């Protein structure tokens, strides 16, 4: 299930709007330094950022500045931050043992990241989730353990596409979770193009979240066209950046050794600049021992760990090239 709300968060000190196109709103907050944001710590993502800072992909991901421990008072008005260079969760929690001072306080650890919107003025922002599937092999395996019939998932399925359930599923008025997970990737362009538009925010108002069923190549082209409409310079810059990212991916030890699932490319432009960055590594995992590398452009079959990341990047490049020629 994708929970996401686009919203504006006004920084206390900096006073510029921040756009979040995915994830839970509570997962992000303003960073202590201008140009930084905080994302709730996930140990898997932290491990990725540590490796990425040593990899050829470093220029294409937000700068990672370590783990930050934040004491959140209930009113969220006053916060205290203790800088940690390497975040060990238990240590972080131990840093606040003054009972009186911490009454009603919750301690949370965050990744301190470069704010990719920091250098832009009234930016247009788009989040594209990359890959032919957005769940881990382990998540599918877990769902297959005791597959129960799910009426709620059946209903969600029918709401999007009344013809999706087969005769048996219709008779039982239920589908299993693994069946739902695989089906879900086919209602957007994820399964076919290796990426989908997750959210978009245009400079003036217009933020759209309604891309759940943006599926065909034509529909996707239309959405991307709308995104760059009025910013002709952005198209060639995006193409340059995407090609640079692809070249770096092809020689990256990090990319060769990881399954990159649920990760996004974040596109940002304003009237002057444009850039693309890789974000969200919460579901990026080292490959299992018996699999030293994957191709990233091969078909996914259960168990082969292929993520289709390059299928998505290649299709994005092709589509932007088509848009450029229009
Ligand atoms: P989900 O797993 O649902 O995609 P998440 O909680 O893992 O969400 P992200 O995908 O990392 O969160 O980020 C959510 C949104 O926040 C992005 O779509 C983007 O709009 C914004 N965002 C994330 N990281 C940055 C960054 N470094 N700079 C600017 N914006 C960012
Ligand atoms: Mg994301
Ligand atoms: Mg995520």
mmCIF file of C-alpha atoms and ligand atoms in Angstrom:
data_model
loop_
_atom_site.group_PDB
_atom_site.id
_atom_site.type_symbol
_atom_site.label_atom_id
_atom_site.label_comp_id
_atom_site.label_asym_id
_atom_site.label_seq_id
_atom_site.Cartn_x
_atom_site.Cartn_y
_atom_site.Cartn_z
ATOM 1 C CA UNK A 1 0.000 0.000 0.000
ATOM 2 C CA UNK A 2 1.388 3.369 -0.927
ATOM 3 C CA UNK A 3 0.714 6.028 1.668
ATOM 4 C CA UNK A 4 1.735 9.394 0.552
ATOM 5 C CA UNK A 5 0.631 12.965 0.750
ATOM 6 C CA UNK A 6 2.256 15.881 -0.952
ATOM 7 C CA UNK A 7 2.621 18.682 1.571
ATOM 8 C CA UNK A 8 4.538 21.799 2.365
ATOM 9 C CA UNK A 9 6.686 22.046 5.395
ATOM 10 C CA UNK A 10 7.835 25.532 6.175
ATOM 11 C CA UNK A 11 11.267 25.539 7.713
ATOM 12 C CA UNK A 12 11.420 27.621 10.846
ATOM 13 C CA UNK A 13 14.722 29.228 9.959
ATOM 14 C CA UNK A 14 14.850 29.010 6.212
ATOM 15 C CA UNK A 15 11.283 29.752 5.270
ATOM 16 C CA UNK A 16 11.071 27.961 1.991
ATOM 17 C CA UNK A 17 8.564 25.300 1.105
ATOM 18 C CA UNK A 18 9.639 21.696 0.957
ATOM 19 C CA UNK A 19 7.869 19.158 -1.217
ATOM 20 C CA UNK A 20 7.448 15.531 -0.211
ATOM 21 C CA UNK A 21 5.930 13.303 -2.862
ATOM 22 C CA UNK A 22 5.991 9.911 -1.103
ATOM 23 C CA UNK A 23 6.318 8.271 2.268
ATOM 24 C CA UNK A 24 4.803 9.172 5.613
ATOM 25 C CA UNK A 25 4.858 12.811 6.454
ATOM 26 C CA UNK A 26 6.275 12.093 9.903
ATOM 27 C CA UNK A 27 9.365 10.468 8.368
ATOM 28 C CA UNK A 28 10.872 13.784 7.375
ATOM 29 C CA UNK A 29 11.754 17.002 9.065
ATOM 30 C CA UNK A 30 13.902 20.051 8.557
ATOM 31 C CA UNK A 31 17.594 19.559 9.149
ATOM 32 C CA UNK A 32 19.591 21.584 11.676
ATOM 33 C CA UNK A 33 21.700 23.120 8.909
ATOM 34 C CA UNK A 34 20.410 24.980 5.873
ATOM 35 C CA UNK A 35 20.254 22.695 2.862
ATOM 36 C CA UNK A 36 19.721 19.528 4.877
ATOM 37 C CA UNK A 37 16.733 17.366 5.677
ATOM 38 C CA UNK A 38 16.246 14.523 8.117
ATOM 39 C CA UNK A 39 14.726 11.155 7.182
ATOM 40 C CA UNK A 40 13.753 8.609 9.848
ATOM 41 C CA UNK A 41 16.562 6.142 10.205
ATOM 42 C CA UNK A 42 16.253 2.732 8.638
ATOM 43 C CA UNK A 43 19.457 0.718 9.267
ATOM 44 C CA UNK A 44 19.355 -0.781 5.785
ATOM 45 C CA UNK A 45 19.242 2.634 4.177
ATOM 46 C CA UNK A 46 22.007 3.921 6.408
ATOM 47 C CA UNK A 47 24.256 1.039 5.337
ATOM 48 C CA UNK A 48 23.579 1.951 1.688
ATOM 49 C CA UNK A 49 24.430 5.613 2.162
ATOM 50 C CA UNK A 50 27.698 4.694 3.864
ATOM 51 C CA UNK A 51 28.687 2.587 0.852
ATOM 52 C CA UNK A 52 27.359 5.139 -1.636
ATOM 53 C CA UNK A 53 29.580 7.876 -0.220
ATOM 54 C CA UNK A 54 32.565 5.719 -1.349
ATOM 55 C CA UNK A 55 31.079 4.743 -4.715
ATOM 56 C CA UNK A 56 31.062 6.253 -8.218
ATOM 57 C CA UNK A 57 27.358 6.920 -7.627
ATOM 58 C CA UNK A 58 28.115 9.519 -4.968
ATOM 59 C CA UNK A 59 27.433 12.548 -7.231
ATOM 60 C CA UNK A 60 23.996 11.137 -8.064
ATOM 61 C CA UNK A 61 22.652 10.624 -4.542
ATOM 62 C CA UNK A 62 22.010 13.204 -1.817
ATOM 63 C CA UNK A 63 25.087 13.852 0.308
ATOM 64 C CA UNK A 64 24.882 11.801 3.477
ATOM 65 C CA UNK A 65 26.031 13.575 6.612
ATOM 66 C CA UNK A 66 25.606 10.901 9.274
ATOM 67 C CA UNK A 67 22.940 9.966 11.778
ATOM 68 C CA UNK A 68 21.321 12.610 13.904
ATOM 69 C CA UNK A 69 19.605 11.919 17.171
ATOM 70 C CA UNK A 70 16.633 14.107 17.760
ATOM 71 C CA UNK A 71 14.665 14.517 20.922
ATOM 72 C CA UNK A 72 11.109 15.172 19.960
ATOM 73 C CA UNK A 73 8.994 16.905 22.543
ATOM 74 C CA UNK A 74 5.336 16.296 22.207
ATOM 75 C CA UNK A 75 4.596 19.812 21.045
ATOM 76 C CA UNK A 76 7.414 19.401 18.525
ATOM 77 C CA UNK A 77 8.264 23.001 19.173
ATOM 78 C CA UNK A 78 11.524 22.402 20.983
ATOM 79 C CA UNK A 79 13.944 19.845 19.691
ATOM 80 C CA UNK A 80 17.468 18.973 20.602
ATOM 81 C CA UNK A 81 19.856 17.265 18.288
ATOM 82 C CA UNK A 82 23.030 15.395 19.077
ATOM 83 C CA UNK A 83 25.337 14.788 16.194
ATOM 84 C CA UNK A 84 26.543 11.247 15.607
ATOM 85 C CA UNK A 85 28.946 10.361 12.872
ATOM 86 C CA UNK A 86 28.061 6.702 12.863
ATOM 87 C CA UNK A 87 24.624 5.958 14.166
ATOM 88 C CA UNK A 88 24.249 3.104 16.593
ATOM 89 C CA UNK A 89 20.659 2.992 17.609
ATOM 90 C CA UNK A 90 21.166 1.808 21.184
ATOM 91 C CA UNK A 91 23.742 4.497 21.871
ATOM 92 C CA UNK A 92 21.438 7.095 20.526
ATOM 93 C CA UNK A 93 18.723 6.088 22.915
ATOM 94 C CA UNK A 94 21.143 6.101 25.818
ATOM 95 C CA UNK A 95 22.115 9.678 25.181
ATOM 96 C CA UNK A 96 18.928 10.835 26.791
ATOM 97 C CA UNK A 97 18.747 9.391 30.261
ATOM 98 C CA UNK A 98 17.924 12.562 32.127
ATOM 99 C CA UNK A 99 14.404 11.680 33.178
ATOM 100 C CA UNK A 100 13.347 15.142 34.263
ATOM 101 C CA UNK A 101 14.625 16.824 31.124
ATOM 102 C CA UNK A 102 13.133 14.237 28.826
ATOM 103 C CA UNK A 103 9.676 14.097 30.303
ATOM 104 C CA UNK A 104 7.278 13.550 27.458
ATOM 105 C CA UNK A 105 10.126 13.375 24.968
ATOM 106 C CA UNK A 106 10.611 10.756 22.316
ATOM 107 C CA UNK A 107 14.060 10.139 20.914
ATOM 108 C CA UNK A 108 14.264 9.372 17.237
ATOM 109 C CA UNK A 109 17.225 8.789 14.954
ATOM 110 C CA UNK A 110 17.382 10.342 11.528
ATOM 111 C CA UNK A 111 19.602 10.221 8.482
ATOM 112 C CA UNK A 112 20.909 13.667 7.751
ATOM 113 C CA UNK A 113 20.737 14.212 4.001
ATOM 114 C CA UNK A 114 21.340 16.953 1.491
ATOM 115 C CA UNK A 115 18.095 18.699 0.608
ATOM 116 C CA UNK A 116 17.946 18.264 -3.146
ATOM 117 C CA UNK A 117 15.524 21.175 -3.462
ATOM 118 C CA UNK A 118 17.883 23.506 -1.615
ATOM 119 C CA UNK A 119 19.384 25.212 -4.651
ATOM 120 C CA UNK A 120 16.153 25.633 -6.586
ATOM 121 C CA UNK A 121 13.630 28.410 -6.734
ATOM 122 C CA UNK A 122 9.991 27.363 -7.015
ATOM 123 C CA UNK A 123 11.006 23.907 -8.174
ATOM 124 C CA UNK A 124 8.956 21.392 -10.108
ATOM 125 C CA UNK A 125 9.493 17.969 -8.532
ATOM 126 C CA UNK A 126 8.751 14.444 -9.753
ATOM 127 C CA UNK A 127 9.332 11.114 -8.015
ATOM 128 C CA UNK A 128 9.635 8.090 -10.334
ATOM 129 C CA UNK A 129 9.857 4.728 -8.623
ATOM 130 C CA UNK A 130 12.318 2.584 -10.567
ATOM 131 C CA UNK A 131 12.254 -1.146 -11.249
ATOM 132 C CA UNK A 132 9.864 -3.840 -12.477
ATOM 133 C CA UNK A 133 8.708 -4.647 -8.938
ATOM 134 C CA UNK A 134 8.509 -2.596 -5.757
ATOM 135 C CA UNK A 135 8.536 -5.394 -3.182
ATOM 136 C CA UNK A 136 11.425 -7.561 -2.052
ATOM 137 C CA UNK A 137 11.723 -11.245 -2.895
ATOM 138 C CA UNK A 138 11.603 -11.805 0.870
ATOM 139 C CA UNK A 139 8.304 -9.908 1.130
ATOM 140 C CA UNK A 140 6.780 -12.091 -1.564
ATOM 141 C CA UNK A 141 8.147 -15.242 0.088
ATOM 142 C CA UNK A 142 6.664 -14.178 3.411
ATOM 143 C CA UNK A 143 3.297 -13.504 1.804
ATOM 144 C CA UNK A 144 3.400 -17.005 0.325
ATOM 145 C CA UNK A 145 3.981 -18.701 3.667
ATOM 146 C CA UNK A 146 0.385 -18.934 4.780
ATOM 147 C CA UNK A 147 -1.602 -17.503 1.915
ATOM 148 C CA UNK A 148 -5.021 -16.631 3.254
ATOM 149 C CA UNK A 149 -7.844 -15.400 1.089
ATOM 150 C CA UNK A 150 -8.090 -11.658 1.455
ATOM 151 C CA UNK A 151 -11.439 -10.038 0.889
ATOM 152 C CA UNK A 152 -9.994 -6.527 1.349
ATOM 153 C CA UNK A 153 -7.439 -7.090 -1.406
ATOM 154 C CA UNK A 154 -10.077 -8.568 -3.668
ATOM 155 C CA UNK A 155 -12.149 -5.437 -3.205
ATOM 156 C CA UNK A 156 -9.216 -3.116 -3.931
ATOM 157 C CA UNK A 157 -8.555 -5.136 -7.049
ATOM 158 C CA UNK A 158 -12.141 -4.895 -8.290
ATOM 159 C CA UNK A 159 -12.209 -1.174 -7.607
ATOM 160 C CA UNK A 160 -9.317 -0.622 -10.021
ATOM 161 C CA UNK A 161 -10.232 -3.288 -12.556
ATOM 162 C CA UNK A 162 -13.463 -5.283 -12.229
ATOM 163 C CA UNK A 163 -12.145 -7.820 -14.743
ATOM 164 C CA UNK A 164 -8.901 -8.526 -12.852
ATOM 165 C CA UNK A 165 -10.037 -11.409 -10.611
ATOM 166 C CA UNK A 166 -10.341 -14.801 -12.307
ATOM 167 C CA UNK A 167 -13.454 -16.979 -12.068
ATOM 168 C CA UNK A 168 -12.213 -18.836 -8.999
ATOM 169 C CA UNK A 169 -11.319 -15.598 -7.215
ATOM 170 C CA UNK A 170 -14.706 -14.155 -8.086
ATOM 171 C CA UNK A 171 -16.417 -17.218 -6.700
ATOM 172 C CA UNK A 172 -14.421 -16.986 -3.454
ATOM 173 C CA UNK A 173 -14.623 -13.169 -3.328
ATOM 174 C CA UNK A 174 -11.006 -13.147 -2.250
ATOM 175 C CA UNK A 175 -7.409 -13.161 -3.499
ATOM 176 C CA UNK A 176 -4.166 -14.175 -1.817
ATOM 177 C CA UNK A 177 -1.628 -11.537 -0.863
ATOM 178 C CA UNK A 178 1.114 -12.779 -3.218
ATOM 179 C CA UNK A 179 -1.347 -12.750 -6.088
ATOM 180 C CA UNK A 180 -2.358 -9.179 -5.133
ATOM 181 C CA UNK A 181 1.268 -8.045 -4.890
ATOM 182 C CA UNK A 182 2.127 -9.299 -8.362
ATOM 183 C CA UNK A 183 -1.084 -7.884 -9.846
ATOM 184 C CA UNK A 184 -0.555 -4.496 -8.247
ATOM 185 C CA UNK A 185 2.612 -3.893 -10.279
ATOM 186 C CA UNK A 186 0.646 -4.342 -13.489
ATOM 187 C CA UNK A 187 -1.828 -1.513 -12.909
ATOM 188 C CA UNK A 188 0.919 1.099 -13.275
ATOM 189 C CA UNK A 189 3.822 1.116 -15.723
ATOM 190 C CA UNK A 190 6.101 -0.638 -13.185
ATOM 191 C CA UNK A 191 5.823 -4.150 -14.635
ATOM 192 C CA UNK A 192 6.069 -3.073 -18.281
ATOM 193 C CA UNK A 193 8.308 0.018 -18.361
ATOM 194 C CA UNK A 194 10.358 -0.610 -15.221
ATOM 195 C CA UNK A 195 9.315 2.662 -13.636
ATOM 196 C CA UNK A 196 6.208 4.543 -12.600
ATOM 197 C CA UNK A 197 5.378 8.122 -11.746
ATOM 198 C CA UNK A 198 4.805 8.171 -8.003
ATOM 199 C CA UNK A 199 4.044 11.864 -7.601
ATOM 200 C CA UNK A 200 4.539 15.223 -9.182
ATOM 201 C CA UNK A 201 4.478 18.826 -8.065
ATOM 202 C CA UNK A 202 4.475 21.671 -10.543
ATOM 203 C CA UNK A 203 5.789 25.150 -9.724
ATOM 204 C CA UNK A 204 2.425 26.790 -9.396
ATOM 205 C CA UNK A 205 0.054 24.804 -7.215
ATOM 206 C CA UNK A 206 -0.855 21.774 -9.245
ATOM 207 C CA UNK A 207 0.483 18.787 -7.372
ATOM 208 C CA UNK A 208 -0.778 15.451 -8.614
ATOM 209 C CA UNK A 209 -0.792 12.130 -6.891
ATOM 210 C CA UNK A 210 -3.150 10.362 -9.183
ATOM 211 C CA UNK A 211 -0.741 8.131 -11.069
ATOM 212 C CA UNK A 212 -1.653 4.788 -9.540
ATOM 213 C CA UNK A 213 -3.077 3.588 -12.835
ATOM 214 C CA UNK A 214 -0.884 5.563 -15.239
ATOM 215 C CA UNK A 215 0.146 2.477 -17.130
ATOM 216 C CA UNK A 216 0.566 2.744 -20.875
ATOM 217 C CA UNK A 217 3.556 4.319 -22.565
ATOM 218 C CA UNK A 218 1.259 7.001 -23.989
ATOM 219 C CA UNK A 219 -0.143 7.860 -20.559
ATOM 220 C CA UNK A 220 3.344 8.074 -19.087
ATOM 221 C CA UNK A 221 4.601 10.279 -21.938
ATOM 222 C CA UNK A 222 1.656 12.584 -21.386
ATOM 223 C CA UNK A 223 2.451 12.865 -17.667
ATOM 224 C CA UNK A 224 6.153 13.574 -18.266
ATOM 225 C CA UNK A 225 5.262 16.092 -20.963
ATOM 226 C CA UNK A 226 3.072 17.929 -18.515
ATOM 227 C CA UNK A 227 5.935 17.911 -16.020
ATOM 228 C CA UNK A 228 8.414 19.672 -18.336
ATOM 229 C CA UNK A 229 5.859 21.815 -20.167
ATOM 230 C CA UNK A 230 7.193 25.373 -20.308
ATOM 231 C CA UNK A 231 10.723 24.344 -19.273
ATOM 232 C CA UNK A 232 12.368 23.303 -22.560
ATOM 233 C CA UNK A 233 15.889 23.503 -21.050
ATOM 234 C CA UNK A 234 14.971 20.848 -18.493
ATOM 235 C CA UNK A 235 14.500 18.091 -21.063
ATOM 236 C CA UNK A 236 18.070 18.065 -22.365
ATOM 237 C CA UNK A 237 19.470 18.469 -18.857
ATOM 238 C CA UNK A 238 17.440 15.500 -17.663
ATOM 239 C CA UNK A 239 18.725 13.474 -20.597
ATOM 240 C CA UNK A 240 22.337 14.402 -19.835
ATOM 241 C CA UNK A 241 21.903 13.511 -16.171
ATOM 242 C CA UNK A 242 20.103 10.234 -16.868
ATOM 243 C CA UNK A 243 22.861 9.169 -19.258
ATOM 244 C CA UNK A 244 25.533 10.091 -16.727
ATOM 245 C CA UNK A 245 23.673 8.068 -14.093
ATOM 246 C CA UNK A 246 23.428 5.096 -16.457
ATOM 247 C CA UNK A 247 27.160 5.255 -17.201
ATOM 248 C CA UNK A 248 27.960 5.377 -13.483
ATOM 249 C CA UNK A 249 25.563 2.513 -12.744
ATOM 250 C CA UNK A 250 27.369 0.361 -15.286
ATOM 251 C CA UNK A 251 30.678 0.643 -13.429
ATOM 252 C CA UNK A 252 29.386 0.945 -9.876
ATOM 253 C CA UNK A 253 30.458 -1.815 -7.437
ATOM 254 C CA UNK A 254 27.514 -0.808 -5.245
ATOM 255 C CA UNK A 255 24.994 -1.267 -8.046
ATOM 256 C CA UNK A 256 26.505 -4.564 -9.168
ATOM 257 C CA UNK A 257 26.198 -6.045 -5.706
ATOM 258 C CA UNK A 258 22.765 -4.770 -4.650
ATOM 259 C CA UNK A 259 19.146 -5.442 -5.447
ATOM 260 C CA UNK A 260 17.596 -1.979 -5.753
ATOM 261 C CA UNK A 261 13.876 -2.133 -4.992
ATOM 262 C CA UNK A 262 11.406 0.673 -4.263
ATOM 263 C CA UNK A 263 14.053 3.284 -4.970
ATOM 264 C CA UNK A 264 13.252 6.448 -6.904
ATOM 265 C CA UNK A 265 14.759 8.956 -9.249
ATOM 266 C CA UNK A 266 13.887 12.450 -8.079
ATOM 267 C CA UNK A 267 13.610 14.980 -10.903
ATOM 268 C CA UNK A 268 13.868 18.647 -9.960
ATOM 269 C CA UNK A 269 13.871 21.717 -12.186
ATOM 270 C CA UNK A 270 13.140 25.414 -12.090
ATOM 271 C CA UNK A 271 13.457 28.120 -14.725
ATOM 272 C CA UNK A 272 17.264 27.857 -14.683
ATOM 273 C CA UNK A 273 18.450 24.442 -13.518
ATOM 274 C CA UNK A 274 17.497 20.780 -13.642
ATOM 275 C CA UNK A 275 18.835 17.665 -11.955
ATOM 276 C CA UNK A 276 18.074 13.994 -11.270
ATOM 277 C CA UNK A 277 19.125 12.075 -8.174
ATOM 278 C CA UNK A 278 18.720 8.538 -6.883
ATOM 279 C CA UNK A 279 16.859 8.465 -3.553
ATOM 280 C CA UNK A 280 15.209 6.039 -1.123
ATOM 281 C CA UNK A 281 17.375 3.006 -0.371
ATOM 282 C CA UNK A 282 15.220 1.559 2.395
ATOM 283 C CA UNK A 283 14.626 -1.573 0.298
ATOM 284 C CA UNK A 284 18.038 -1.792 -1.334
ATOM 285 C CA UNK A 285 19.725 -4.979 -0.151
ATOM 286 C CA UNK A 286 23.062 -6.687 -0.718
ATOM 287 C CA UNK A 287 22.587 -9.691 -2.997
ATOM 288 C CA UNK A 288 22.531 -13.124 -1.358
ATOM 289 C CA UNK A 289 25.916 -14.904 -1.178
ATOM 290 C CA UNK A 290 25.156 -17.389 -3.941
ATOM 291 C CA UNK A 291 24.434 -14.538 -6.385
ATOM 292 C CA UNK A 292 27.500 -12.332 -6.851
ATOM 293 C CA UNK A 293 25.773 -10.029 -9.319
ATOM 294 C CA UNK A 294 22.558 -9.369 -11.199
ATOM 295 C CA UNK A 295 22.082 -7.742 -14.606
ATOM 296 C CA UNK A 296 19.402 -5.172 -13.638
ATOM 297 C CA UNK A 297 18.048 -5.333 -17.215
ATOM 298 C CA UNK A 298 16.843 -8.935 -17.301
ATOM 299 C CA UNK A 299 13.328 -10.235 -16.710
ATOM 300 C CA UNK A 300 12.430 -10.935 -13.134
ATOM 301 C CA UNK A 301 11.578 -14.489 -12.186
ATOM 302 C CA UNK A 302 10.839 -15.421 -8.605
ATOM 303 C CA UNK A 303 14.204 -16.124 -6.977
ATOM 304 C CA UNK A 304 16.552 -14.496 -9.525
ATOM 305 C CA UNK A 305 16.554 -11.158 -7.623
ATOM 306 C CA UNK A 306 16.523 -9.106 -10.848
ATOM 307 C CA UNK A 307 15.098 -5.653 -10.114
ATOM 308 C CA UNK A 308 14.791 -4.221 -13.628
ATOM 309 C CA UNK A 309 16.378 -0.946 -12.539
ATOM 310 C CA UNK A 310 18.129 -0.420 -15.892
ATOM 311 C CA UNK A 311 14.948 -1.243 -17.784
ATOM 312 C CA UNK A 312 13.399 1.772 -16.075
ATOM 313 C CA UNK A 313 16.379 4.061 -16.673
ATOM 314 C CA UNK A 314 16.561 3.054 -20.352
ATOM 315 C CA UNK A 315 12.844 3.658 -20.846
ATOM 316 C CA UNK A 316 13.045 7.053 -19.139
ATOM 317 C CA UNK A 317 15.879 8.042 -21.471
ATOM 318 C CA UNK A 318 13.942 6.839 -24.528
ATOM 319 C CA UNK A 319 10.808 8.675 -23.472
ATOM 320 C CA UNK A 320 12.584 11.958 -22.720
ATOM 321 C CA UNK A 321 14.289 11.652 -26.097
ATOM 322 C CA UNK A 322 10.867 11.299 -27.742
ATOM 323 C CA UNK A 323 9.533 14.288 -25.829
ATOM 324 C CA UNK A 324 12.562 16.349 -26.861
ATOM 325 C CA UNK A 325 11.835 15.675 -30.520
ATOM 326 C CA UNK A 326 8.216 16.800 -30.257
HETATM 327 P P1 LIG B 1 8.252 5.519 0.216
HETATM 328 O O1 LIG B 1 8.971 4.285 0.663
HETATM 329 O O2 LIG B 1 6.777 5.509 0.430
HETATM 330 O O3 LIG B 1 8.600 5.909 -1.197
HETATM 331 P P2 LIG B 1 9.998 6.939 2.086
HETATM 332 O O4 LIG B 1 9.491 7.226 3.452
HETATM 333 O O5 LIG B 1 11.008 5.845 1.932
HETATM 334 O O6 LIG B 1 8.774 6.747 1.118
HETATM 335 P P3 LIG B 1 11.454 8.665 0.275
HETATM 336 O O7 LIG B 1 10.902 7.946 -0.870
HETATM 337 O O8 LIG B 1 12.920 8.590 0.567
HETATM 338 O O9 LIG B 1 10.625 8.311 1.598
HETATM 339 O O10 LIG B 1 11.104 10.204 0.122
HETATM 340 C C1 LIG B 1 9.771 10.644 0.009
HETATM 341 C C2 LIG B 1 9.720 11.967 -0.706
HETATM 342 O O11 LIG B 1 10.480 12.938 0.009
HETATM 343 C C3 LIG B 1 10.314 11.939 -2.103
HETATM 344 O O12 LIG B 1 9.339 11.581 -3.054
HETATM 345 C C4 LIG B 1 10.765 13.378 -2.276
HETATM 346 O O13 LIG B 1 9.673 14.184 -2.669
HETATM 347 C C5 LIG B 1 11.197 13.786 -0.879
HETATM 348 N N1 LIG B 1 12.635 13.606 -0.642
HETATM 349 C C6 LIG B 1 13.251 12.497 -0.176
HETATM 350 N N2 LIG B 1 14.574 12.681 -0.028
HETATM 351 C C7 LIG B 1 14.824 13.956 -0.436
HETATM 352 C C8 LIG B 1 16.015 14.771 -0.508
HETATM 353 N N3 LIG B 1 17.204 14.315 -0.148
HETATM 354 N N4 LIG B 1 15.878 16.036 -0.947
HETATM 355 C C9 LIG B 1 14.676 16.521 -1.324
HETATM 356 N N5 LIG B 1 13.534 15.814 -1.272
HETATM 357 C C10 LIG B 1 13.592 14.546 -0.824
HETATM 358 MG MG1 LIG B 2 10.286 6.494 -1.981
HETATM 359 MG MG1 LIG B 3 10.977 4.055 0.877
#
